[in-house]
Coordinates of C-alpha atoms in Angstrom, one line a residue:
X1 CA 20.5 20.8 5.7
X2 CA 22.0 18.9 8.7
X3 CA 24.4 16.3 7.9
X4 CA 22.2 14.0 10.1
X5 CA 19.4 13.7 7.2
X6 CA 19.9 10.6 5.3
X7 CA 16.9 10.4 2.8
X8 CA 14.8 13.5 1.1
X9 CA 11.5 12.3 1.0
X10 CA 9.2 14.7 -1.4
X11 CA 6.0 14.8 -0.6
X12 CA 3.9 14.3 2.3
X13 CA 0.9 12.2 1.0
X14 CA 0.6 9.0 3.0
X15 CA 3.1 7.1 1.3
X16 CA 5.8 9.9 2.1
X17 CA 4.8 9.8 5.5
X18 CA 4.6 6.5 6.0
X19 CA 8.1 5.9 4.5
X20 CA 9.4 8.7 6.9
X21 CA 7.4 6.9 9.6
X22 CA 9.0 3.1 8.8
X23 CA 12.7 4.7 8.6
X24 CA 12.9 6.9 11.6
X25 CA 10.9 3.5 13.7
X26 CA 14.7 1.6 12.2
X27 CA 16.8 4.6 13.1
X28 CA 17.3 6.4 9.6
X29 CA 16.5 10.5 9.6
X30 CA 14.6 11.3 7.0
X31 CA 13.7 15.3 5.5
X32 CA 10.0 14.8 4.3
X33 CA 9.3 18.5 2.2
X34 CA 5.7 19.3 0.8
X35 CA 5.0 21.5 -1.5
X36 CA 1.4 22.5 -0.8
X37 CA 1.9 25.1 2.7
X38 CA -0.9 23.3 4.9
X39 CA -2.5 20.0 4.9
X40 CA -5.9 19.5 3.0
X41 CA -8.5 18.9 4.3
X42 CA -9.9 16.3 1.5
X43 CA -11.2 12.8 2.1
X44 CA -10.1 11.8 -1.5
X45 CA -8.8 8.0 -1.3
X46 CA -10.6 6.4 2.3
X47 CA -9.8 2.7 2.1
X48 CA -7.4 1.3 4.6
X49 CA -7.4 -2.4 3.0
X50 CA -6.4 -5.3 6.0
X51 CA -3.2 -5.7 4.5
X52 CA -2.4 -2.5 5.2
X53 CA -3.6 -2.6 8.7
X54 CA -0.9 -5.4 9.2
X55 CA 1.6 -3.1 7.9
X56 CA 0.4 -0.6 10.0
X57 CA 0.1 -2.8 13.1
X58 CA 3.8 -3.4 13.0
X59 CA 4.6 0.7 12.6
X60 CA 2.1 1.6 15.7
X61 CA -0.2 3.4 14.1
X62 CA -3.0 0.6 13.9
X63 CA -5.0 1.2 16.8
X64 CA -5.5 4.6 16.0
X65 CA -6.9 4.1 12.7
X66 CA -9.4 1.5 14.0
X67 CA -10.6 3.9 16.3
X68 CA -11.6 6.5 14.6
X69 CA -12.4 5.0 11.2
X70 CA -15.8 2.6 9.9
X71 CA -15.4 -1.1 9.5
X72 CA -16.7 -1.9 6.0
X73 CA -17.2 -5.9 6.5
X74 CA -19.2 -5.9 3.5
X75 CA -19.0 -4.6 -0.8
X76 CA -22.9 -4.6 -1.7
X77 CA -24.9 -4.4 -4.7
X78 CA -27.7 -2.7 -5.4
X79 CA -30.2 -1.9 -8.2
X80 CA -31.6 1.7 -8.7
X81 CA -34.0 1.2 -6.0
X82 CA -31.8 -0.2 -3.8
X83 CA -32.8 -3.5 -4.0
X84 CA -30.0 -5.5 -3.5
X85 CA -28.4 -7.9 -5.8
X86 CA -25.1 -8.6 -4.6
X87 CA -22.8 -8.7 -1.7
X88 CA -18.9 -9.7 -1.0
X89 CA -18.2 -10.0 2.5
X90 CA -14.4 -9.6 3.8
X91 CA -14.9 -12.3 6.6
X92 CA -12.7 -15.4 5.7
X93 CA -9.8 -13.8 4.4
X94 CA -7.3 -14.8 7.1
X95 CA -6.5 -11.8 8.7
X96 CA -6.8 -10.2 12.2
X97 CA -9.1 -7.4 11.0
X98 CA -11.7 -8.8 7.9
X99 CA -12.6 -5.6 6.8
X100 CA -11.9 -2.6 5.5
X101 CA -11.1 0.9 7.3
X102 CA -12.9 3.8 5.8
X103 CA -11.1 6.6 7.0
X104 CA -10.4 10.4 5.2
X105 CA -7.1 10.6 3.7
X106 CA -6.2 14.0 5.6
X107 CA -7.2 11.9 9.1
X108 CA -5.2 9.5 7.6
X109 CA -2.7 11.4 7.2
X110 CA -2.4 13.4 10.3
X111 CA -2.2 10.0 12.0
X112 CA 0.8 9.3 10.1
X113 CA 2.4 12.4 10.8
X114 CA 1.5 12.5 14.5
X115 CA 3.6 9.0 14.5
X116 CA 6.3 10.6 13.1
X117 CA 6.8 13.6 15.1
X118 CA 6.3 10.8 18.1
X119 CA 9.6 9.4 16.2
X120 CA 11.5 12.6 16.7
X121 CA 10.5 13.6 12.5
X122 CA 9.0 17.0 11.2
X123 CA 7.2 17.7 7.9
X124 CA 8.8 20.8 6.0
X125 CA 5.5 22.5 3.8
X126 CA 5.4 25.1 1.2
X127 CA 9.2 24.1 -0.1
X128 CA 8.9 23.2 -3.9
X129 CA 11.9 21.4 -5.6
X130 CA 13.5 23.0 -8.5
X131 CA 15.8 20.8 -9.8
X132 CA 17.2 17.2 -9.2
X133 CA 20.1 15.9 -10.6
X134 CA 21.6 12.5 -9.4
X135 CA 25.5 11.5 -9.2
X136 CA 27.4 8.6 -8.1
X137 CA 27.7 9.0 -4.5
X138 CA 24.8 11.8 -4.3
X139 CA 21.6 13.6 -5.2
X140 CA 21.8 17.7 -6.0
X141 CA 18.5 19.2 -4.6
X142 CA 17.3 22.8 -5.7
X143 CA 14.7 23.4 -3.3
X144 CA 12.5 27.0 -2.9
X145 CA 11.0 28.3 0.0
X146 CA 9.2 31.7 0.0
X147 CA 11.5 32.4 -3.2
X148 CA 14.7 31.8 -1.3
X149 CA 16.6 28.6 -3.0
X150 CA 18.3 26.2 -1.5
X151 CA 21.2 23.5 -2.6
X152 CA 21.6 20.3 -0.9
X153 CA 23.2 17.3 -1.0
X154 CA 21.7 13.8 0.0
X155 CA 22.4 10.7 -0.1
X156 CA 18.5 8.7 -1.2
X157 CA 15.4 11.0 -2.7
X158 CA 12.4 8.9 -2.2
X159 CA 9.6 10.4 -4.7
X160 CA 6.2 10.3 -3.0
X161 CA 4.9 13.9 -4.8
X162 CA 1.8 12.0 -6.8
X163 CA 0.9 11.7 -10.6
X164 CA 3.0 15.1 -11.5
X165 CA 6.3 13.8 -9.2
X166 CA 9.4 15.7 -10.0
X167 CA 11.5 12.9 -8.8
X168 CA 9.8 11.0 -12.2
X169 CA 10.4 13.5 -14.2
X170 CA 14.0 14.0 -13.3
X171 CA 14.3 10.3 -13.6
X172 CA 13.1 10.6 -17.6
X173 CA 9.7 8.1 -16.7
X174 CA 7.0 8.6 -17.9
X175 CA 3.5 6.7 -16.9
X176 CA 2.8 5.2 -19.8
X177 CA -0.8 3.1 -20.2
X178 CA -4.0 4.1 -20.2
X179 CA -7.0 6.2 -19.5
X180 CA -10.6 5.0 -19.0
X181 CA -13.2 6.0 -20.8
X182 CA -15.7 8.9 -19.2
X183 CA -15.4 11.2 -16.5
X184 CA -16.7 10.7 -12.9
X185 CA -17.5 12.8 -9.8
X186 CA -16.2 12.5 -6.3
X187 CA -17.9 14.3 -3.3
X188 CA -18.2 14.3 0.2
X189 CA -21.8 13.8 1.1
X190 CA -24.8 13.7 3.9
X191 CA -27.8 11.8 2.5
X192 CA -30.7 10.7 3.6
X193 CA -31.2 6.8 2.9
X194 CA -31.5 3.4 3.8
X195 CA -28.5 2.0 3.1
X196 CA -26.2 0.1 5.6
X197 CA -23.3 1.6 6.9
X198 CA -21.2 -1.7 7.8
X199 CA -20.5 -1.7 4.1
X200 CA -20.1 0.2 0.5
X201 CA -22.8 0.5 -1.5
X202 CA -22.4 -0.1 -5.5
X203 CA -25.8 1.4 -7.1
X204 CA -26.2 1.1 -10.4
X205 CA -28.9 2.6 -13.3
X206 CA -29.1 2.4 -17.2
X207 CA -27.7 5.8 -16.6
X208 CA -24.4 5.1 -14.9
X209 CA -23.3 4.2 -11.1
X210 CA -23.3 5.7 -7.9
X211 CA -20.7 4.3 -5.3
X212 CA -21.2 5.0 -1.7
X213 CA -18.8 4.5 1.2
X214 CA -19.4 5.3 4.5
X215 CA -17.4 8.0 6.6
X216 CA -16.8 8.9 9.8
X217 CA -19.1 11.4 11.6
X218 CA -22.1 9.6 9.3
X219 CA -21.0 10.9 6.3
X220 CA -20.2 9.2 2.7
X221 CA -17.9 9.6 0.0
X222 CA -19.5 9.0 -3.2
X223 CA -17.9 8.7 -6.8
X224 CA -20.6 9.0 -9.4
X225 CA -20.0 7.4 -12.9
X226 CA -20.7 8.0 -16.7
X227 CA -21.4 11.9 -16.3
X228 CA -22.8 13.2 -19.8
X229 CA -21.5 16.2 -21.2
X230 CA -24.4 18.0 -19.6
X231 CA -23.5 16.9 -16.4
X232 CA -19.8 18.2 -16.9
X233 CA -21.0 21.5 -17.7
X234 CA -23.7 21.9 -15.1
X235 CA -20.5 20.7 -12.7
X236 CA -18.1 23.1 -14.6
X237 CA -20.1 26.2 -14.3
X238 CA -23.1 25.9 -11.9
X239 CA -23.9 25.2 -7.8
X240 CA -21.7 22.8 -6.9
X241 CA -23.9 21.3 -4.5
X242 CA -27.4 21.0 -6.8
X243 CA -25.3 19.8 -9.5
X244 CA -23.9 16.6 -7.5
X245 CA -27.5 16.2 -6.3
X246 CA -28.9 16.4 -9.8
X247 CA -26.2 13.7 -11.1
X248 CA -27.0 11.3 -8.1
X249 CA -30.6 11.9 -8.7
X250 CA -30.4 11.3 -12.2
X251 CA -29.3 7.8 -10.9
X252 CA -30.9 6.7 -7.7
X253 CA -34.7 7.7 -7.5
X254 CA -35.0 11.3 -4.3
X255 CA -37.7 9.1 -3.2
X256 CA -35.0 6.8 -2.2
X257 CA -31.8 8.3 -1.5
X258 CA -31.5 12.7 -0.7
X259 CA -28.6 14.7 -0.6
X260 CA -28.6 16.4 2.5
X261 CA -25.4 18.4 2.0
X262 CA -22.2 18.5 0.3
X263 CA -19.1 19.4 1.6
X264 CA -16.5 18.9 -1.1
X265 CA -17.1 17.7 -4.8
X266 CA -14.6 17.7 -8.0
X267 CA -14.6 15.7 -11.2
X268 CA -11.7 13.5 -12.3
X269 CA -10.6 10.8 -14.5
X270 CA -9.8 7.3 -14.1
X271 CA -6.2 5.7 -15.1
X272 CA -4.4 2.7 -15.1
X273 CA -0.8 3.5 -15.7
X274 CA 2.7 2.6 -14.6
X275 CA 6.1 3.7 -14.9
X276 CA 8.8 1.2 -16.4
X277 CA 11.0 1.5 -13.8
X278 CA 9.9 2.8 -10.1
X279 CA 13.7 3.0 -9.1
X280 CA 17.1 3.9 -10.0
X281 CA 20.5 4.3 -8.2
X282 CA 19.3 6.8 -6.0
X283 CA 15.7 7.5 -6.6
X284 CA 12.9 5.9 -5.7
X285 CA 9.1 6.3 -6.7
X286 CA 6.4 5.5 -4.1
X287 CA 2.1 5.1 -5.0
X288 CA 0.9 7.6 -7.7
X289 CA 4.2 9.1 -8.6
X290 CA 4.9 5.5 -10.0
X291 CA 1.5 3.9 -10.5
X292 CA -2.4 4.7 -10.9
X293 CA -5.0 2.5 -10.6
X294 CA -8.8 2.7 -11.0
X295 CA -10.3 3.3 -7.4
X296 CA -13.0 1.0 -8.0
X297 CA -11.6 -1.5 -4.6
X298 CA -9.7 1.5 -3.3
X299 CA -6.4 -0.5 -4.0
X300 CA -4.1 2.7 -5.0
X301 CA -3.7 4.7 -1.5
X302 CA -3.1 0.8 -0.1
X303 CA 0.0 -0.3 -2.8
X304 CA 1.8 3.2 -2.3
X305 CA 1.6 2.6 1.5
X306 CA 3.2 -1.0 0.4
X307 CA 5.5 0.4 -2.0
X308 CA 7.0 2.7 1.5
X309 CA 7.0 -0.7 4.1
X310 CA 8.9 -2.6 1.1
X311 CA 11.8 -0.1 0.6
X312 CA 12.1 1.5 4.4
X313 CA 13.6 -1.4 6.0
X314 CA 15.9 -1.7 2.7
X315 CA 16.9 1.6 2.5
X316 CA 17.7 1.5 6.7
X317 CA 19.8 -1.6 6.4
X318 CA 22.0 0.1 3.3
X319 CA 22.5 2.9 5.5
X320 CA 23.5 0.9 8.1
X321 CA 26.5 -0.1 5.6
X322 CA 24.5 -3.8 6.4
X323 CA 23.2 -4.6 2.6
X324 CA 24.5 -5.9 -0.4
X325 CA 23.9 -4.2 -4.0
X326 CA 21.2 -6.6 -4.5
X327 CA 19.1 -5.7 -1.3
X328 CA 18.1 -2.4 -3.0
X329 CA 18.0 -3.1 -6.6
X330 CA 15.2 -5.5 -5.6
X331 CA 13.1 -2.5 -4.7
X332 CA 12.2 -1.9 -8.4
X333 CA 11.8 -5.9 -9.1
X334 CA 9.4 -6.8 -6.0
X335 CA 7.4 -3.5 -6.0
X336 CA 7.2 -3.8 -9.6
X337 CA 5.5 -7.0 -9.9
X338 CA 3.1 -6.1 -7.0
X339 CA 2.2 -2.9 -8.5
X340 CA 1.3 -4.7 -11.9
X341 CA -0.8 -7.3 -9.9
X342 CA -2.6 -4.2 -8.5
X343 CA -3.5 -2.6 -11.6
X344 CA -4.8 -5.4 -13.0
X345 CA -6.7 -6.3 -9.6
X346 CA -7.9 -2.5 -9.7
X347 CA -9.0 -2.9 -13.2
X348 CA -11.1 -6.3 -12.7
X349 CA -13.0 -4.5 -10.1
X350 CA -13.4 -1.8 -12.7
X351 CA -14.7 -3.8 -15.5
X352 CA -17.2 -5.6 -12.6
X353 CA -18.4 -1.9 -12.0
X354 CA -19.3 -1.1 -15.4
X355 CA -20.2 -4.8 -16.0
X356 CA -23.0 -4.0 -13.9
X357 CA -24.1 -1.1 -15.3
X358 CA -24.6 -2.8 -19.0
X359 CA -26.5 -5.3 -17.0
X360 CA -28.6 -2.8 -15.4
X361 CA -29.3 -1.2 -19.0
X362 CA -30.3 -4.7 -19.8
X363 CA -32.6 -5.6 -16.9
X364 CA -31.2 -8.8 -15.9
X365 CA -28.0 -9.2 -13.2
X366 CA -25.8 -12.0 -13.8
X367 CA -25.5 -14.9 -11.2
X368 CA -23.2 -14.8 -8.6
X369 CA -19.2 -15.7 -9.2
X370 CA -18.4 -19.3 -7.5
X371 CA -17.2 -19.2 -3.9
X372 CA -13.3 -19.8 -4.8
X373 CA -13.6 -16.8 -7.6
X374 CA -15.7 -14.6 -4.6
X375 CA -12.3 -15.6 -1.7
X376 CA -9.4 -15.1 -4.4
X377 CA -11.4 -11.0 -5.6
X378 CA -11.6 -10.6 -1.8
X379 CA -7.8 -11.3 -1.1
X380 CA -7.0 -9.4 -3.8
X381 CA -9.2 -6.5 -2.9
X382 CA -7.4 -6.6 1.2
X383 CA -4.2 -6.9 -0.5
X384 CA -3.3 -10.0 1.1
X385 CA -1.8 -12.2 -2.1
X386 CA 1.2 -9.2 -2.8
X387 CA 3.7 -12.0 -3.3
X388 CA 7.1 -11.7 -4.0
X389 CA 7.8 -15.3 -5.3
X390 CA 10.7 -15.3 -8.1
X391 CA 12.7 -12.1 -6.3
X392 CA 15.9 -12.9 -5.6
X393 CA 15.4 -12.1 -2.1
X394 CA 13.4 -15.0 -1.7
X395 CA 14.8 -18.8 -1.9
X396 CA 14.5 -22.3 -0.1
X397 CA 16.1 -25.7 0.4
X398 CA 13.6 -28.4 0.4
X399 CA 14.5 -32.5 0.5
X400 CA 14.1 -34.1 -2.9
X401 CA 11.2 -35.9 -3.4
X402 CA 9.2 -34.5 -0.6
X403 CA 6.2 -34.1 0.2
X404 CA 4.4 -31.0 -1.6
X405 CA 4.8 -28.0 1.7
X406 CA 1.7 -25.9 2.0
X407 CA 1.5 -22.0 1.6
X408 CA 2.4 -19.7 2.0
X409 CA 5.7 -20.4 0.1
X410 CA 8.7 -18.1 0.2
X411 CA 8.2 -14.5 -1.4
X412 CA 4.3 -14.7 0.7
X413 CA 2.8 -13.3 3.1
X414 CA 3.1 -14.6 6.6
X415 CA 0.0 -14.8 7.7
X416 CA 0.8 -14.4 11.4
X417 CA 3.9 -11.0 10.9
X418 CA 1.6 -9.1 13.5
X419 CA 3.3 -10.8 16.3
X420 CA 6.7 -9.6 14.8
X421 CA 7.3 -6.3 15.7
X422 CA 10.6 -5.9 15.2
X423 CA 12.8 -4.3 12.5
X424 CA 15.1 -7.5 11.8
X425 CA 14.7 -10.5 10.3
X426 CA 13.2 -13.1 12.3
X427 CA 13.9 -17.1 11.8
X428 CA 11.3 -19.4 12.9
X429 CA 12.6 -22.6 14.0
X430 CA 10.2 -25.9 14.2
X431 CA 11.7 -28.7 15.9
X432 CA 15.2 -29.1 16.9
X433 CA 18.2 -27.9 15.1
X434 CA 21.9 -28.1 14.8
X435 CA 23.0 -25.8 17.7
X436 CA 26.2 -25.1 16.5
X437 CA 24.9 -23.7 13.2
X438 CA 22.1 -21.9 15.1
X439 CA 24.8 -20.4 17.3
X440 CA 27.0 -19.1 13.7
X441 CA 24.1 -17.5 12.2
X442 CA 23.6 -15.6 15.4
X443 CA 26.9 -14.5 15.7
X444 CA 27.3 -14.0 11.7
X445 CA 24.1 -11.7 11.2
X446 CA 24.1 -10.4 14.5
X447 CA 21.8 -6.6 14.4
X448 CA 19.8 -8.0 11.3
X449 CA 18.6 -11.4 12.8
X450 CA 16.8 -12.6 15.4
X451 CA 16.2 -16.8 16.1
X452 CA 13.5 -17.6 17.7
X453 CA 11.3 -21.2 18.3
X454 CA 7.8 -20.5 16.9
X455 CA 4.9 -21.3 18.1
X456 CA 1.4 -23.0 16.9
X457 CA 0.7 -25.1 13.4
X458 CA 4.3 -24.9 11.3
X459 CA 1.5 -24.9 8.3
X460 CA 0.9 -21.1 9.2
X461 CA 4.8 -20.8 8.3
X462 CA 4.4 -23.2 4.9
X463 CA 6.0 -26.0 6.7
X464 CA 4.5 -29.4 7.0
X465 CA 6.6 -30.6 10.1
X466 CA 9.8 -29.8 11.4
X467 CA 11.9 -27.1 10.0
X468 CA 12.3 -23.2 9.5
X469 CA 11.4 -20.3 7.8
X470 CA 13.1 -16.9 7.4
X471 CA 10.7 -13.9 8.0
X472 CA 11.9 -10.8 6.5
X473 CA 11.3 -7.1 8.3
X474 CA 8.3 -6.4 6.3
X475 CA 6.7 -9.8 6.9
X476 CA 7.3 -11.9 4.3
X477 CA 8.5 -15.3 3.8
X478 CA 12.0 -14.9 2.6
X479 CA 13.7 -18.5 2.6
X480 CA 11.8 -22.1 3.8
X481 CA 14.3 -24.8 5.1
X482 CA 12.6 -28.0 5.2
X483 CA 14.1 -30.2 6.8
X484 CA 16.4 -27.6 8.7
X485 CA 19.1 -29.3 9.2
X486 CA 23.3 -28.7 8.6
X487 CA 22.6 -28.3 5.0
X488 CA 19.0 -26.3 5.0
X489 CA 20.8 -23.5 7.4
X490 CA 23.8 -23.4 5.4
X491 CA 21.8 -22.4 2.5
X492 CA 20.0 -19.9 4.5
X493 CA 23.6 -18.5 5.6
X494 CA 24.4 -18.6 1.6
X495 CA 21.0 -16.6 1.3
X496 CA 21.4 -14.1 3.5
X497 CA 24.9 -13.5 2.3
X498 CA 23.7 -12.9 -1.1
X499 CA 22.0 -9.3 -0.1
X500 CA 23.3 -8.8 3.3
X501 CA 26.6 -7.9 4.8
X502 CA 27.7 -9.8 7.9
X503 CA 28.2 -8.5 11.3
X504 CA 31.8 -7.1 11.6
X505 CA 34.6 -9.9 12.4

């Protein structure tokens, strides 16, 4: 392996890629190997929340997506005869795109890897790893290609391989939680309906649920729930294709809703499991090979893409000899807590699924949630309330007895990080401030931050009035100085030398 390659990356779902993607954009060289010799050509998870977009916005690859994907504005609610009942819309939510991208995850994926190879970064396919063993300065990689093995050395193995990762298992974790109850279908469909295609479609019967999301090139992914034992059989052993139709129609009247065609189908179950630790000295654990989540709300594609923007710009600045113990031991802490918040976001959604099924069984729908419950689920859902309050990456300095400052707080989202493209940390400044300690922080963190004045309501940065914030490199809100004086930018300085290193002499 050339001594150039910093980071292994196994596995080449789009958390792998995306990590390779965020580490080559902030100059690290990373070896992405797959085991599977060709890329699928399954739609399997298709929602690109808005929070992701943002994410993706900042790597380059945003415009791309939108263009080729459907804009779900809308989560609906129907009855059996698609009546409907209930509808969530994304509008409100505080983002530049209020909805989500429904998009295959090979497309998905080839966008990803096009953005690499644009980055100077290659894919490796059909190279499984045989062994893994880490040391104190290294990782030992037994890798096999066409039966021919292979030793190398590297410094960082980041463990994107799914629910059966080898980096886990080398790592001794296990994904301990639970399994839902039942088995469900998943298919790629045609049908012939009258459903909307600005939004998914939740239809649910007495005898289970059928949940429809649109697809590029007007087709649907479908995941149908509560299959019978007949079902499983008739799925096991007959026509793929007549037994989806049969379990759909079972559910949603053929005078209503055909199945035109069906172009890929499997049955699966539904977890919600976590391992203890998604991190170690040198391994790291990305999306399913650390977490999985119901994908009721399509959250678990959206937190392993997360998972990769939270650890790239770590992982660059450590190899830039530019960070601090601390910078990548809060991998495990930050990604932890968000991954946790997603399971049990994943799993609300869940119970709402079945929730309506029982009422279906019972003929009556509950009324609607209040409008505060409805804009915190959406939020949640677009994965735009990931915070990171309580890391130790994240602090502030605030005048005693103070007004209360608005969110977001530090360890948030900023809700404007579009407009920061960059791979540094960028300081907002809000009013005037001590030049001379404006002028130290430049020339003390030099290559890792940037100052600049900001622009439009300080509220959008948590501030009431005059002062600063410290945006990190995957947007967040790490440290609010309010007011920002002598004292509020020394304890930034203090901050940033608690993780960072500082600029030679």
């Amino acid at each position: 392996m050339p001594a150039s390659i910093e980071v292994l990356i196994i596995g080449a779902g789009p958390s792998g890629l995306f990590a390779a993607v965020e580490l080559a954009r902030q100059g690290v060289q990373a070896r992405v190997v797959e085991r599977e010799p060709g890329p699928h050509t399954q739609a399997r998870a298709t929602a690109v929340q808005p929070g992701t977009l943002e994410i993706f916005a900042r790597t380059g690859v945003v415009d791309r997506v939108l263009a080729e994907s459907v804009h779900l504005g809308f989560a609906r609610l129907f009855d059996a005869h698609l009546s409907q009942v209930g509808e969530t819309a994304f509008a409100g939510a505080d983002c530049p795109w209020e909805f989500q991208c429904s998009l295959p995850q090979w497309r998905t994926e080839q966008l990803l890897e096009r953005r690499l190879a644009e980055l100077g970064g290659t894919v490796q396919r059909g190279v499984s790893v045989v062994s893994l063993t880490e040391t104190d300065d290294h990782v030992d990689v037994g890798l096999e290609t066409d039966g021919q093995i292979e030793r190398v050395e590297v410094p960082w193995v980041i463990g994107a391989g799914g629910a059966h990762s080898p980096t886990r298992h080398s790592m001794q974790e296990h994904l301990p939680g639970s399994t839902y109850p039942g088995t469900a279908l998943v298919a790629e469909i045609a049908v012939r309906c009258a459903l909307p295609r600005d939004g998914s479609a939740l239809i649910v019967a007495p005898q289970g649920y059928v949940l429809l999301a649109p697809l590029p090139g007007g087709r649907w992914l479908t995941a149908v729930g509560d299959l019978d034992e007949a079902e499983i059989g008739a799925l096991a052993r007959g026509s793929a294709p007549d037994a989806v139709a049969a379990a759909i129609g079972r559910r949603v009247p053929a005078d209503v809703l055909q199945v035109a065609d069906v172009g890929w189908s499997s049955t699966f179950r539904m977890y919600r499991r976590m391992a203890p630790h998604l991190a170690d000295k040198r391994r790291f654990l990305l999306g399913d090979a650390g977490h999985l989540s119901s994908p009721f709300g399509g959250e678990g594609l959206n937190s392993g893409l997360h998972d990769a923007a939270n650890l790239a710009w770590k992982l660059a600045l450590e190899q830039r000899g530019r960070a601090r113990p601390a910078l990548l031991a809060s991998y495990g802490t930050e990604r932890g807590a968000a991954d946790r918040h997603v399971l049990q976001v994943s799993d609300q959604i869940h119970e709402m699924a079945h929730g309506a099924v029982a009422a279906a069984q019972a003929g009556a729908f509950p009324a609607p949630p209040d409008p505060d419950t409805v804009a915190a689920v959406v939020r949640a859902r677009c994965m735009l309330d990931v915070s990171y309050a309580g890391s130790p990456l994240v602090g502030e300095h605030v005048q005693l007895g103070g007004p209360p400052l608005p969110t977001p707080g530090p360890g948030d989202r900023y809700p404007d990080r579009i407009q920061l493209t960059g791979t540094e940390h960028v300081l907002l400044t809000f009013g005037p401030v001590p030049e001379p300690d404006i002028k130290r922080l430049r020339r003390r963190w030099a290559g890792v931050l940037t100052v600049t004045e900001g622009t439009g309501d300080p509220r959008r940065a948590g501030l009431a009035g005059k002062g600063a914030v410290l945006v990190r490199p995957d947007g967040y809100l790490g440290f609010r100085a309010a007011p920002a004086d002598h004292a509020g930018l020394r304890a930034l300085d203090a901050h940033l030398d608690s993780y960072l290193v500082p600029a030679p002499g």
